[in-house]
Amino acid sequence: MPYSVSKLTDFSTRALDEAITDVRDALREEAVAVSDQTQFKVHRDRWLARKNGILTQIRDLWLKQAPPEARAEVGKRFNELKDQVENILQTQKMELELRAAEKVASKRIDTLAEWKSMALGPSVDITLPGIRRSLGAEHPVIRTMHEMIGVFRNLGYSVEEGPEIETDFYNFEALNFPPNHPARDTQDTLFIAGQESKPLRDRLLLRTHTSPVQIRTMQKMKPPVRVVCPGKVHRNDALDATHSPIFHQIEGLAVDTNITFCDLKGTLDHAMKAMFGSSVKTRFYPSFFPFTEPSADAQISCIFCDGKGARDGAPCRNCKASGWIELLGCGMVDPNVYGFVDYDATKVSGFAFGMGVERIAILKYGVDDIQLFFNGDVRFLEQLG
Ligand code: PHE
């Protein structure tokens, strides 16, 4: 007769001892008949199955039915019994696994390590080639930025940064863009909504250029100042091959006594040669920015056709056959700007310049679409990494 759990009527220590001994004897007896892993599974379920396994039945019939004064004792004994049954079954399971492994190996297995390697098989095949993780690389835009910063560092410039969310004051007013001045329209600005109740100068916007960092720098530093300010800028521009609503600029500012337009030209000529090669020429074309006077656009001789305007007998597409490529805006800091930062315009003078990093990277790497920098296609990035 296979063992079955019966109700307890007597909950004395002696009666409990007896009932528990019967359970253990039954388990041992039944275990003898189990000779392989399939049989073991049935055996294990008979004893441990949550639904109607022998231990569950014991809990329901003995523990739950015990009178209140015996419940603590029965609970303690039940837990001991449960641990024992689980241990016995676990040991038996391991023995059966070992025997199965021995059968596969057709030999006796003596050490645990030996058994593990039999049971699991060799876990590492050291003859297979490894998996190489690809190393990350600096993004071409960031690399170009660092290269340009490096050029100016070598000239003694330090690096300043400012916030991307700016006030109208820093982005426009202190840079001598009066309210409603048409020059503001040249920078398609993204304004933060719901600012109408604030005075104009405090309203927030996404900076359209890095020039606000000039103001922040001059507010906290007295001349001499020589800084470059790299960073991200935002404009309400539609995407195309040469425009992106988010791009990067590097701003430069030098303020000291007796700084002249010659210093501006010499500095930028040196920087362009350092970036594009010593055969590159620069020229300066009159332009307008509210915060510089005079202002200029700096151009470099076309690096694709060596400034000839034609390549392989055809007009050069990169410079529209002009031999020159426009690269950056610059000029002498407008004296009005010094008024906003408490510099004495009669004592100091300086120059500023600002350039688009993507534009430089496009020229340097011969990329034909600015979107390639932003859509994260590793096949593109890998070529420049
Ligand atoms: N901030 C200007 C722009 O984004 C560029 C510039 C910077 C021009 C500094 C002159 C001096 O268009």
Coordinates of C-alpha atoms and ligand atoms in Angstrom, one line a residue:
M1 CA 0.0 0.0 0.0
P2 CA 1.5 3.4 -1.0
Y3 CA 1.6 5.9 1.8
S4 CA -1.3 8.2 2.2
V5 CA -1.8 11.0 4.6
S6 CA -4.5 10.5 7.2
K7 CA -6.1 12.8 9.6
L8 CA -4.5 13.3 13.1
T9 CA -6.7 13.0 16.1
D10 CA -4.0 12.9 18.7
F11 CA -1.6 15.9 18.6
S12 CA 0.6 14.8 21.5
T13 CA 4.4 14.8 21.0
R14 CA 4.5 11.1 20.9
A15 CA 1.7 10.8 18.3
L16 CA 3.5 13.5 16.2
D17 CA 6.8 11.6 16.5
E18 CA 5.2 8.5 15.2
A19 CA 3.3 10.1 12.4
I20 CA 6.5 11.9 11.2
T21 CA 8.6 8.7 11.4
D22 CA 6.0 7.0 9.2
V23 CA 6.3 9.8 6.6
R24 CA 10.1 9.5 6.5
D25 CA 10.0 5.7 6.3
A26 CA 7.5 6.0 3.4
L27 CA 9.7 8.5 1.6
R28 CA 12.8 6.2 1.9
E29 CA 10.9 3.2 0.8
E30 CA 9.5 4.8 -2.3
A31 CA 12.9 6.3 -3.2
V32 CA 14.4 2.8 -3.6
A33 CA 12.1 2.2 -6.5
V34 CA 13.2 5.3 -8.3
S35 CA 16.0 4.4 -10.7
D36 CA 16.1 7.1 -13.4
Q37 CA 15.4 10.8 -13.9
T38 CA 12.0 10.3 -15.4
Q39 CA 10.8 8.2 -12.5
F40 CA 12.3 10.8 -10.2
K41 CA 10.2 13.6 -11.6
V42 CA 7.0 11.6 -10.8
H43 CA 8.3 10.8 -7.3
R44 CA 9.3 14.4 -6.7
D45 CA 5.9 15.7 -7.7
R46 CA 4.1 13.1 -5.5
W47 CA 5.9 14.6 -2.5
L48 CA 6.5 18.2 -3.3
A49 CA 3.7 19.3 -5.8
R50 CA 2.2 22.4 -4.5
K51 CA -1.3 21.1 -5.4
N52 CA -2.0 18.0 -3.5
G53 CA 1.6 16.8 -3.0
I54 CA 2.1 14.8 0.3
L55 CA 3.7 17.8 2.1
T56 CA 0.7 20.0 1.1
Q57 CA -1.7 17.4 2.3
I58 CA 0.2 17.2 5.6
R59 CA -0.1 20.9 6.0
D60 CA -3.8 20.9 5.2
L61 CA -4.7 17.9 7.4
W62 CA -2.3 18.3 10.3
L63 CA -1.2 21.8 10.6
K64 CA -4.4 23.6 9.6
Q65 CA -6.5 21.2 11.7
A66 CA -4.4 21.3 14.9
P67 CA -6.1 22.7 18.0
P68 CA -4.8 26.2 18.9
E69 CA -2.6 24.9 21.8
A70 CA -0.8 22.4 19.6
R71 CA -0.4 24.6 16.5
A72 CA 3.0 26.1 17.4
E73 CA 4.5 22.7 18.0
V74 CA 2.9 21.1 14.9
G75 CA 4.1 24.1 12.8
K76 CA 7.7 23.7 14.0
R77 CA 7.7 19.9 13.3
F78 CA 6.1 20.5 9.9
N79 CA 8.8 22.9 8.9
E80 CA 11.6 20.5 10.0
L81 CA 9.9 17.7 8.1
K82 CA 9.6 19.9 5.0
D83 CA 13.4 20.7 5.1
Q84 CA 14.3 17.1 5.5
V85 CA 12.1 15.9 2.6
E86 CA 13.5 18.6 0.4
N87 CA 17.1 17.7 1.3
I88 CA 16.5 14.0 0.7
L89 CA 15.0 14.7 -2.7
Q90 CA 17.7 17.1 -3.7
T91 CA 20.4 14.6 -2.8
Q92 CA 18.7 11.9 -4.8
K93 CA 18.3 14.2 -7.8
M94 CA 22.1 14.9 -7.8
E95 CA 22.9 11.2 -7.5
L96 CA 20.7 10.4 -10.5
E97 CA 22.3 13.2 -12.5
L98 CA 25.7 11.8 -11.6
R99 CA 24.8 8.3 -12.7
A100 CA 23.4 9.6 -16.0
A101 CA 26.6 11.5 -16.6
E102 CA 28.6 8.4 -15.9
K103 CA 26.5 6.5 -18.4
V104 CA 27.3 9.0 -21.1
A105 CA 31.0 9.0 -20.3
S106 CA 30.9 5.2 -19.7
K107 CA 33.2 5.6 -16.8
R108 CA 33.2 6.4 -13.1
I109 CA 33.3 10.0 -12.3
D110 CA 35.3 10.9 -9.2
T111 CA 35.7 14.7 -8.9
L112 CA 33.1 17.4 -9.0
A113 CA 35.0 19.2 -11.7
E114 CA 35.0 16.1 -13.8
W115 CA 31.3 15.8 -13.3
K116 CA 30.6 19.4 -14.1
S117 CA 32.5 19.3 -17.4
M118 CA 30.6 16.1 -18.3
A119 CA 27.2 17.4 -17.4
L120 CA 27.6 20.8 -19.1
G121 CA 30.0 19.9 -21.9
P122 CA 33.0 22.1 -22.6
S123 CA 31.7 25.6 -22.0
V124 CA 34.4 27.6 -24.0
D125 CA 35.8 26.6 -27.3
I126 CA 39.1 28.5 -27.2
T127 CA 39.8 27.8 -30.8
L128 CA 36.9 30.0 -32.1
P129 CA 37.8 33.5 -33.1
G130 CA 36.8 36.1 -30.4
I131 CA 34.1 38.7 -30.7
R132 CA 35.6 42.1 -31.2
R133 CA 33.7 45.0 -29.7
S134 CA 33.9 48.0 -31.9
L135 CA 35.5 51.0 -30.3
G136 CA 33.7 54.2 -30.2
A137 CA 35.2 57.2 -32.0
E138 CA 34.9 61.0 -31.7
H139 CA 32.0 62.3 -33.8
P140 CA 33.3 64.2 -36.8
V141 CA 31.5 67.4 -35.7
I142 CA 33.0 67.2 -32.2
R143 CA 36.4 66.3 -33.7
T144 CA 36.3 69.4 -35.9
M145 CA 35.3 71.5 -32.9
H146 CA 38.2 70.1 -30.8
E147 CA 40.6 70.7 -33.7
M148 CA 39.6 74.3 -34.0
I149 CA 39.7 74.8 -30.3
G150 CA 43.2 73.3 -30.4
V151 CA 44.3 75.9 -32.9
F152 CA 43.1 78.7 -30.7
R153 CA 44.5 77.2 -27.5
N154 CA 47.9 77.3 -29.1
L155 CA 47.4 81.0 -29.6
G156 CA 46.6 81.4 -25.8
Y157 CA 42.8 81.4 -26.0
S158 CA 40.8 79.7 -23.3
V159 CA 37.4 78.1 -23.6
E160 CA 34.1 79.5 -22.3
E161 CA 30.7 78.0 -22.5
G162 CA 27.2 79.3 -21.9
P163 CA 23.6 78.1 -21.7
E164 CA 21.6 76.9 -24.8
I165 CA 18.4 78.5 -23.4
E166 CA 19.1 82.2 -23.3
T167 CA 17.3 85.4 -22.6
D168 CA 16.5 87.9 -25.2
F169 CA 19.0 90.2 -23.4
Y170 CA 22.0 88.0 -24.0
N171 CA 21.0 86.6 -27.4
F172 CA 20.0 90.0 -28.9
E173 CA 19.8 93.2 -26.8
A174 CA 23.3 93.2 -25.4
L175 CA 24.6 92.3 -28.8
N176 CA 23.2 95.6 -30.0
F177 CA 20.1 94.2 -31.7
P178 CA 17.5 96.8 -30.7
P179 CA 13.9 95.6 -30.2
N180 CA 12.1 95.2 -33.5
H181 CA 15.3 95.8 -35.5
P182 CA 15.2 93.9 -38.8
A183 CA 18.6 92.3 -38.1
R184 CA 16.7 90.0 -35.6
D185 CA 14.8 88.5 -38.6
T186 CA 18.0 87.1 -40.1
Q187 CA 18.1 84.6 -37.2
D188 CA 15.0 82.6 -37.3
T189 CA 14.5 82.2 -33.6
L190 CA 12.8 79.5 -31.6
F191 CA 11.1 81.2 -28.7
I192 CA 10.0 79.4 -25.5
A193 CA 6.2 79.7 -25.3
G194 CA 4.2 81.5 -22.6
Q195 CA 6.8 84.3 -21.9
E196 CA 4.6 87.2 -23.0
S197 CA 4.1 88.5 -19.5
K198 CA 7.8 89.1 -18.9
P199 CA 9.7 92.1 -20.0
L200 CA 11.2 91.5 -23.5
R201 CA 14.8 91.2 -22.3
D202 CA 13.9 88.4 -19.8
R203 CA 12.0 86.2 -22.3
L204 CA 13.6 82.9 -23.0
L205 CA 14.6 81.5 -26.4
L206 CA 17.0 78.9 -27.8
R207 CA 20.2 80.7 -28.6
T208 CA 20.6 81.3 -32.3
H209 CA 24.3 81.8 -32.1
T210 CA 27.2 81.5 -29.6
S211 CA 27.7 85.3 -29.4
P212 CA 25.7 85.6 -26.1
V213 CA 28.8 83.9 -24.5
Q214 CA 30.8 86.9 -25.5
I215 CA 28.6 89.0 -23.3
R216 CA 28.6 86.6 -20.4
T217 CA 32.4 86.4 -20.6
M218 CA 32.9 90.1 -20.6
Q219 CA 30.6 90.5 -17.7
K220 CA 32.7 88.2 -15.6
M221 CA 36.2 89.0 -17.0
K222 CA 38.1 92.2 -17.4
P223 CA 40.3 92.7 -20.4
P224 CA 42.6 91.3 -21.7
V225 CA 40.1 88.6 -22.9
R226 CA 40.9 85.9 -25.4
V227 CA 38.3 83.1 -25.5
V228 CA 36.7 80.7 -27.9
C229 CA 33.1 79.6 -27.1
P230 CA 32.0 76.3 -28.7
G231 CA 28.4 75.1 -28.5
K232 CA 25.1 74.1 -29.9
V233 CA 22.8 76.6 -31.4
H234 CA 19.2 76.5 -32.7
R235 CA 17.4 78.1 -35.6
N236 CA 13.9 77.7 -37.0
D237 CA 15.3 76.4 -40.3
A238 CA 13.9 73.6 -42.5
L239 CA 16.1 70.6 -43.0
D240 CA 18.0 70.4 -46.3
A241 CA 21.5 69.4 -47.4
T242 CA 23.1 72.5 -45.9
H243 CA 20.6 73.5 -43.1
S244 CA 19.7 71.9 -39.8
P245 CA 17.7 73.4 -37.0
I246 CA 20.4 72.4 -34.6
F247 CA 24.0 73.0 -35.4
H248 CA 27.3 74.0 -33.7
Q249 CA 29.3 77.2 -33.7
I250 CA 32.6 78.4 -32.4
E251 CA 32.7 81.9 -31.3
G252 CA 36.0 83.8 -30.8
L253 CA 36.6 87.0 -28.8
A254 CA 39.7 89.0 -28.2
V255 CA 39.6 92.3 -26.3
D256 CA 42.6 94.2 -25.2
T257 CA 44.3 97.6 -25.7
N258 CA 45.2 98.4 -29.3
I259 CA 43.6 95.4 -31.0
T260 CA 43.1 96.2 -34.7
F261 CA 41.5 94.7 -37.7
C262 CA 45.0 93.5 -38.7
D263 CA 45.0 91.3 -35.6
L264 CA 41.7 89.9 -36.7
K265 CA 42.9 89.2 -40.2
G266 CA 46.2 87.7 -39.1
T267 CA 44.5 85.5 -36.5
L268 CA 41.9 84.1 -38.8
D269 CA 44.4 83.6 -41.6
H270 CA 46.5 81.6 -39.3
A271 CA 43.6 79.5 -38.1
M272 CA 42.3 78.8 -41.6
K273 CA 45.8 77.7 -42.7
A274 CA 46.1 75.5 -39.6
M275 CA 42.7 73.8 -40.4
F276 CA 42.8 73.5 -44.1
G277 CA 46.5 73.6 -45.0
S278 CA 49.1 76.3 -45.5
S279 CA 48.3 76.9 -49.1
V280 CA 44.9 78.2 -48.3
K281 CA 44.4 82.0 -48.8
T282 CA 41.8 84.2 -46.9
R283 CA 40.0 87.3 -47.9
F284 CA 37.6 89.5 -46.1
Y285 CA 34.4 90.8 -47.6
P286 CA 32.3 93.6 -46.1
S287 CA 29.2 92.4 -44.2
F288 CA 26.9 93.4 -41.4
F289 CA 26.4 92.3 -37.8
P290 CA 24.8 94.6 -35.2
F291 CA 27.6 93.7 -32.7
T292 CA 30.6 94.3 -34.9
E293 CA 31.7 97.4 -36.7
P294 CA 33.2 97.1 -39.3
S295 CA 31.9 93.6 -40.0
A296 CA 33.2 91.1 -42.6
D297 CA 32.6 87.7 -44.0
A298 CA 35.8 85.7 -44.1
Q299 CA 36.3 83.5 -47.2
I300 CA 39.0 80.9 -48.0
S301 CA 40.3 80.0 -51.4
C302 CA 38.4 77.0 -52.6
I303 CA 40.1 73.8 -51.3
F304 CA 38.5 71.7 -54.1
C305 CA 39.8 73.7 -57.1
D306 CA 42.7 75.5 -55.4
G307 CA 41.0 78.8 -55.9
K308 CA 40.9 78.4 -59.6
G309 CA 37.1 78.2 -59.9
A310 CA 37.4 75.3 -62.3
R311 CA 38.3 71.6 -62.0
D312 CA 39.0 69.1 -64.7
G313 CA 37.9 71.6 -67.3
A314 CA 34.5 72.2 -65.6
P315 CA 33.3 75.0 -63.3
C316 CA 33.9 74.0 -59.7
R317 CA 30.6 73.2 -58.0
N318 CA 31.9 73.7 -54.5
C319 CA 32.7 77.4 -54.9
K320 CA 30.2 78.0 -57.7
A321 CA 33.2 78.8 -59.9
S322 CA 34.2 81.8 -57.8
G323 CA 37.3 80.2 -56.4
W324 CA 36.2 81.4 -52.8
I325 CA 34.2 79.8 -50.1
E326 CA 32.5 81.8 -47.4
L327 CA 33.3 80.5 -44.0
L328 CA 32.6 82.8 -41.1
G329 CA 31.4 86.1 -39.8
C330 CA 33.6 88.5 -38.0
G331 CA 34.4 92.1 -37.2
M332 CA 35.6 94.6 -34.6
V333 CA 33.5 94.6 -31.5
D334 CA 31.0 97.5 -31.8
P335 CA 31.6 100.1 -29.0
N336 CA 27.9 99.9 -28.1
V337 CA 28.4 96.3 -26.9
Y338 CA 31.1 97.5 -24.4
G339 CA 28.4 99.7 -22.9
F340 CA 26.4 96.6 -21.9
V341 CA 29.3 95.0 -20.1
D342 CA 30.9 98.0 -18.4
Y343 CA 34.0 98.1 -20.5
D344 CA 35.5 101.5 -21.3
A345 CA 35.1 101.7 -25.1
T346 CA 37.7 104.6 -25.2
K347 CA 40.3 102.3 -23.7
V348 CA 39.8 98.9 -25.2
S349 CA 39.2 97.4 -28.6
G350 CA 38.7 93.9 -29.8
F351 CA 37.5 91.5 -32.5
A352 CA 35.0 88.7 -32.6
F353 CA 34.3 85.9 -35.1
G354 CA 31.8 83.1 -35.3
M355 CA 31.8 80.0 -37.5
G356 CA 29.6 77.0 -38.1
V357 CA 31.3 73.8 -37.1
E358 CA 29.3 71.5 -39.5
R359 CA 30.2 73.8 -42.4
I360 CA 33.9 73.4 -41.7
A361 CA 33.5 69.6 -41.2
I362 CA 31.6 69.4 -44.5
L363 CA 34.5 71.1 -46.3
K364 CA 37.2 69.2 -44.5
Y365 CA 35.7 65.8 -45.0
G366 CA 34.0 66.4 -48.3
V367 CA 30.5 65.5 -47.0
D368 CA 27.6 66.5 -49.2
D369 CA 24.7 66.5 -46.8
I370 CA 24.7 68.0 -43.3
Q371 CA 22.0 65.4 -42.2
L372 CA 24.6 62.7 -42.3
F373 CA 26.1 64.2 -39.2
F374 CA 22.9 63.8 -37.3
N375 CA 21.1 60.7 -38.3
G376 CA 23.4 58.4 -36.5
D377 CA 24.2 56.0 -39.4
V378 CA 27.3 54.1 -38.2
R379 CA 28.3 53.3 -41.8
F380 CA 28.8 57.0 -42.4
L381 CA 30.4 57.8 -39.0
E382 CA 32.8 54.8 -39.3
Q383 CA 34.3 56.3 -42.5
L384 CA 35.4 59.4 -40.5
G385 CA 36.0 57.8 -37.1
Ligands
PHE1 N1 26.9 85.3 -34.5 C1 27.0 85.5 -35.9 C2 26.1 84.6 -36.6 O1 25.8 83.6 -36.0 C3 28.5 85.3 -36.4 C4 29.4 86.3 -35.8 C5 30.1 86.1 -34.7 C6 29.7 87.5 -36.5 C7 31.0 87.0 -34.2 C8 30.6 88.4 -36.1 C9 31.3 88.2 -34.9 O2 25.7 84.8 -37.7

